[in-house]
Structure formats: C-alpha cells, structure tokens
Coordinates of C-alpha atoms in Angstrom, one line a residue:
V1 CA 52.4 -17.2 19.6
L2 CA 51.2 -17.7 23.0
F3 CA 54.3 -16.9 24.4
R4 CA 54.1 -13.5 22.3
S5 CA 50.4 -12.7 23.2
A6 CA 51.7 -13.3 27.0
W7 CA 54.4 -11.1 27.1
L8 CA 52.4 -8.6 25.2
L9 CA 49.6 -8.7 27.7
L10 CA 52.2 -7.9 30.1
G11 CA 53.5 -4.9 28.4
L12 CA 50.1 -3.8 27.9
G13 CA 50.0 -3.8 31.9
C14 CA 52.9 -1.8 32.2
V15 CA 51.6 0.7 29.8
S16 CA 48.7 1.1 32.1
W17 CA 50.4 1.3 35.1
L18 CA 52.3 3.9 33.2
I19 CA 49.4 6.2 32.6
G20 CA 48.0 5.8 36.0
Q21 CA 51.4 7.0 37.1
L22 CA 51.3 9.8 34.8
H23 CA 47.9 11.0 35.8
W24 CA 48.8 10.9 39.5
N25 CA 51.9 13.0 38.9
Y26 CA 49.5 15.7 36.6
S27 CA 47.1 15.7 39.7
Q28 CA 50.1 16.4 42.3
L29 CA 52.3 18.8 40.1
I30 CA 49.5 20.7 37.8
L31 CA 46.5 20.5 39.7
G32 CA 48.1 20.3 43.8
V33 CA 46.2 17.7 44.5
G34 CA 48.1 16.1 47.6
I35 CA 47.3 12.6 47.5
P36 CA 45.2 12.0 44.1
F37 CA 43.0 8.9 46.0
P38 CA 40.5 8.0 44.5
S39 CA 40.8 8.9 40.9
I40 CA 40.3 7.9 37.4
G41 CA 43.8 6.7 37.5
Q42 CA 43.1 4.0 39.9
I43 CA 41.4 2.3 37.2
F44 CA 44.7 2.0 35.3
F45 CA 46.7 0.8 38.3
S46 CA 44.3 -1.8 38.9
A47 CA 44.2 -2.8 35.2
F48 CA 47.8 -3.7 35.8
A49 CA 46.7 -6.7 37.8
V50 CA 44.1 -7.8 35.8
F51 CA 47.0 -7.8 32.5
A52 CA 49.3 -9.4 34.8
I53 CA 46.8 -12.4 35.9
A54 CA 45.6 -12.8 32.1
A55 CA 49.3 -12.8 30.9
V56 CA 50.6 -15.5 33.4
L57 CA 47.2 -17.8 32.4
Q58 CA 48.4 -16.9 28.5
M59 CA 51.7 -18.6 28.9
P60 CA 51.7 -22.1 27.3
E61 CA 53.1 -25.3 29.2
S62 CA 56.1 -26.4 27.5
R63 CA 55.7 -29.8 28.9
E64 CA 53.1 -31.5 30.7
R65 CA 51.1 -30.4 33.5
T66 CA 52.4 -32.0 36.4
Q67 CA 50.2 -33.6 39.5
F68 CA 49.0 -31.1 42.2
T69 CA 49.6 -32.5 45.3
F70 CA 48.6 -32.0 48.9
K71 CA 52.1 -30.0 49.6
H72 CA 51.1 -27.7 46.7
L73 CA 47.5 -27.2 48.2
G74 CA 48.9 -27.0 51.8
N75 CA 51.3 -24.2 50.7
I76 CA 48.5 -22.3 49.1
G77 CA 46.3 -22.7 52.0
L78 CA 48.8 -21.1 53.8
V79 CA 49.6 -18.1 51.4
T80 CA 46.3 -17.4 51.0
C81 CA 45.4 -17.1 54.7
C82 CA 48.8 -15.0 55.6
L83 CA 47.4 -12.7 52.4
L84 CA 44.2 -12.6 54.0
M85 CA 45.2 -11.7 57.7
T86 CA 47.6 -9.1 55.9
I87 CA 44.6 -7.6 54.3
V88 CA 42.5 -7.6 57.6
L89 CA 45.2 -6.2 59.7
G90 CA 47.0 -4.0 57.2
T91 CA 44.1 -2.3 55.4
L92 CA 40.5 -2.8 57.3
E93 CA 41.8 -2.4 60.7
P94 CA 43.4 0.9 60.2
A95 CA 40.5 1.7 58.0
L96 CA 38.0 1.3 60.3
Q97 CA 40.0 3.0 63.1
T98 CA 40.3 6.2 61.3
R99 CA 36.7 6.2 60.0
V100 CA 37.7 6.0 56.2
P101 CA 34.6 6.6 54.1
G102 CA 32.9 3.2 52.8
F103 CA 33.9 4.0 49.0
Y104 CA 37.4 4.7 49.9
L105 CA 37.7 1.5 51.6
L106 CA 35.8 -0.7 49.0
I107 CA 38.4 0.5 46.3
A108 CA 41.2 -0.1 48.6
V109 CA 39.9 -3.5 49.5
V110 CA 39.2 -4.8 45.7
H111 CA 42.7 -3.1 44.4
T112 CA 44.4 -5.3 47.2
L113 CA 42.8 -8.4 46.7
L114 CA 43.4 -8.1 42.7
V115 CA 47.0 -7.5 43.7
A116 CA 47.1 -10.6 46.0
A117 CA 45.1 -12.7 43.3
T118 CA 48.5 -11.6 40.8
F119 CA 50.8 -13.3 43.3
L120 CA 48.6 -16.2 43.9
T121 CA 48.1 -16.7 40.1
A122 CA 51.8 -16.6 39.4
L123 CA 52.7 -18.8 42.1
Y124 CA 49.8 -21.3 41.1
A125 CA 51.2 -21.3 37.7
L126 CA 55.1 -22.2 38.8
W127 CA 53.7 -25.1 41.3
T128 CA 51.5 -26.8 38.5
Y129 CA 53.1 -26.4 35.3
R130 CA 56.3 -27.8 33.7
W131 CA 57.8 -24.7 32.4
S132 CA 60.9 -24.9 29.9
A133 CA 64.4 -26.2 30.9
S134 CA 65.0 -23.0 32.8
W135 CA 62.2 -21.8 35.0
M136 CA 63.8 -18.8 35.7
P137 CA 61.3 -16.3 34.0
M138 CA 58.7 -17.5 35.7
L139 CA 60.4 -17.4 39.2
L140 CA 61.4 -13.9 38.5
L141 CA 57.7 -13.1 37.9
V142 CA 56.4 -14.7 41.0
I143 CA 59.3 -12.7 43.2
A144 CA 58.1 -9.5 41.4
T145 CA 54.2 -10.2 42.0
S146 CA 55.2 -11.1 45.7
V147 CA 56.8 -7.6 46.2
Y148 CA 53.9 -6.1 44.3
A149 CA 51.4 -7.7 46.9
I150 CA 53.6 -6.9 50.0
V151 CA 54.2 -3.3 49.0
N152 CA 50.6 -2.6 48.0
V153 CA 49.3 -3.5 51.5
V154 CA 52.0 -1.1 53.1
Y155 CA 50.7 1.7 50.4
A156 CA 47.0 0.8 50.9
Q157 CA 47.4 1.3 54.7
A158 CA 49.4 4.7 54.6
L159 CA 46.8 6.0 51.8
L160 CA 43.8 5.2 54.3
T161 CA 45.5 6.5 57.2
N162 CA 46.9 9.8 55.6
T163 CA 50.7 8.8 56.3
Y164 CA 51.4 8.2 52.7
L165 CA 54.3 10.6 51.1
A166 CA 55.2 10.7 47.7
A167 CA 59.1 10.8 48.9
D168 CA 58.5 7.5 51.0
L169 CA 61.4 5.0 50.5
I170 CA 58.6 2.3 49.8
N171 CA 58.0 4.0 46.4
V172 CA 61.5 2.3 45.2
S173 CA 60.0 -1.1 45.5
W174 CA 57.9 -0.2 42.1
L175 CA 60.9 0.2 40.4
V176 CA 62.4 -3.3 42.0
M177 CA 58.8 -4.9 40.9
F178 CA 59.2 -3.5 37.2
G179 CA 63.0 -4.4 37.4
L180 CA 62.4 -8.1 38.0
I181 CA 59.7 -7.9 35.1
A182 CA 62.4 -6.3 32.6
V183 CA 64.7 -9.1 33.6
A184 CA 62.5 -11.8 33.3
A185 CA 61.5 -10.6 29.7
H186 CA 65.1 -10.6 28.9
E187 CA 65.6 -14.1 29.9
Q188 CA 62.5 -15.5 28.0
A189 CA 64.1 -13.7 25.1
W190 CA 67.6 -15.2 25.5
L191 CA 66.0 -18.7 26.0
S192 CA 63.6 -18.2 23.0
Q193 CA 66.9 -17.7 21.0
H194 CA 68.6 -20.7 21.8
D195 CA 68.3 -24.6 22.0
Q196 CA 66.8 -25.4 25.3
R197 CA 67.7 -29.1 26.4
E198 CA 65.7 -31.4 28.7
L199 CA 66.9 -31.5 32.2
P200 CA 67.8 -34.7 34.0
Q201 CA 64.9 -36.1 36.1
G202 CA 66.8 -36.0 39.2
I203 CA 67.1 -32.0 38.6
L204 CA 63.4 -31.7 37.7
A205 CA 62.6 -33.6 41.0
H206 CA 64.7 -31.1 42.7
E207 CA 63.2 -28.4 41.1
R208 CA 59.4 -29.3 42.0
W209 CA 60.6 -29.9 45.6
L210 CA 62.1 -26.3 45.8
E211 CA 58.8 -24.7 44.1
A212 CA 57.0 -26.3 46.6
V213 CA 59.0 -25.2 49.6
I214 CA 59.6 -21.7 48.7
P215 CA 56.5 -20.1 50.4

C-alpha cells in the first residue's frame, strides 16, 4: 500500500508538470507570450518537486535502515556545496548582472532550491535505506532527479538572462528525466510481481560502497 501511495504521489507530480506545460504552451501559442515566466503555470512546475519529495519519503523500507556513516555525511556535504555553488554562479550572479526584478529572482531561487532538495532527498534515501533485492528503481530515480537538478539550473539561468528559446536542445533533457521515471516505475512493477530473493552479504556490502562513492 505504501509503495502504491508513493508512486501515486509521483504520478500526481507528473500530472502537475503536465498542467504547467499545457499552460506554458497555451500562453506561447494562443496568447502570444514569448516567455511566460513568471506565471501561474510556475506553481505546477514547482509542485512536481514537492510531490517527488513526498513520494520518496513515502516509500517504505524493505529492510532495516543501515547505519549512517561519516562517508555518507561527507558525500552529502560535497553534493550540497556543489549545488549551492551552482545556484550562486548559475542563477544569482547572472541575475544580478542583468538587473532582474527581485520578484523574478525570488521565484527562480525558490524553485531551484526545491529542485535541489528533490535530488538530495532521493540521494539520501538511496544511501540510508536498505531497499529491496534490486535497488535499480531507486537508483533510476536518483539519476532522474540529478538530471532534473542540473538542467533546471541551466534553464533558470537562461530565463533570467533572456536567452531561453523554446527550441533549445536542453528541453530534450526533460524527456530523459520522465523517461527514467517511467523505467523506474516499470522496474518496480516487475519486482512487485516476482519473488525477490535476499542477496548475499558480500554483494550487499559492495552495493553500499557503490552508493556512497557514486557522487
């Protein structure tokens, strides 16, 4: 039941994104607004991050929680510092140079922080919980949210510096993100229909080492 509610929340997040995208398309194609930012559609884009975080936190532990080590703490600190530096250099600095209105900048920073929190939440869940015999669905979600975090910074910078174009190649990255989520959901559905055997302790130890070193 918990797994169903978790994936339902993630599905609602995708629906929220779709609503935001439809509003964006309507503003551009029907109303003739070049770049509809900020707009009411931004709420639905940001809601995706909230739904994704809630979905990850809702997923149950299939085994006991493993001990949180200094290696995990160091990696989280490293990832957090890199994300904060990217936000400052990729969003705040260009915005201040181009004299973006404070309200626009606030929306961009809040949305970027939500996106970064989505990635960190998924990464924390992968590091500190012992998932089922196959941890591929959670790993795919981590990769998807990492794509989400990286591309969003580039997207926010382009918006704030008025260099964003609807035909930019970077928009393909959103398809990659949602494709990874779809593959993760398919993998989880397959695992739920098949018996999952416990993995040998040696393999589990290598799993934990890989999870900690990936960043």
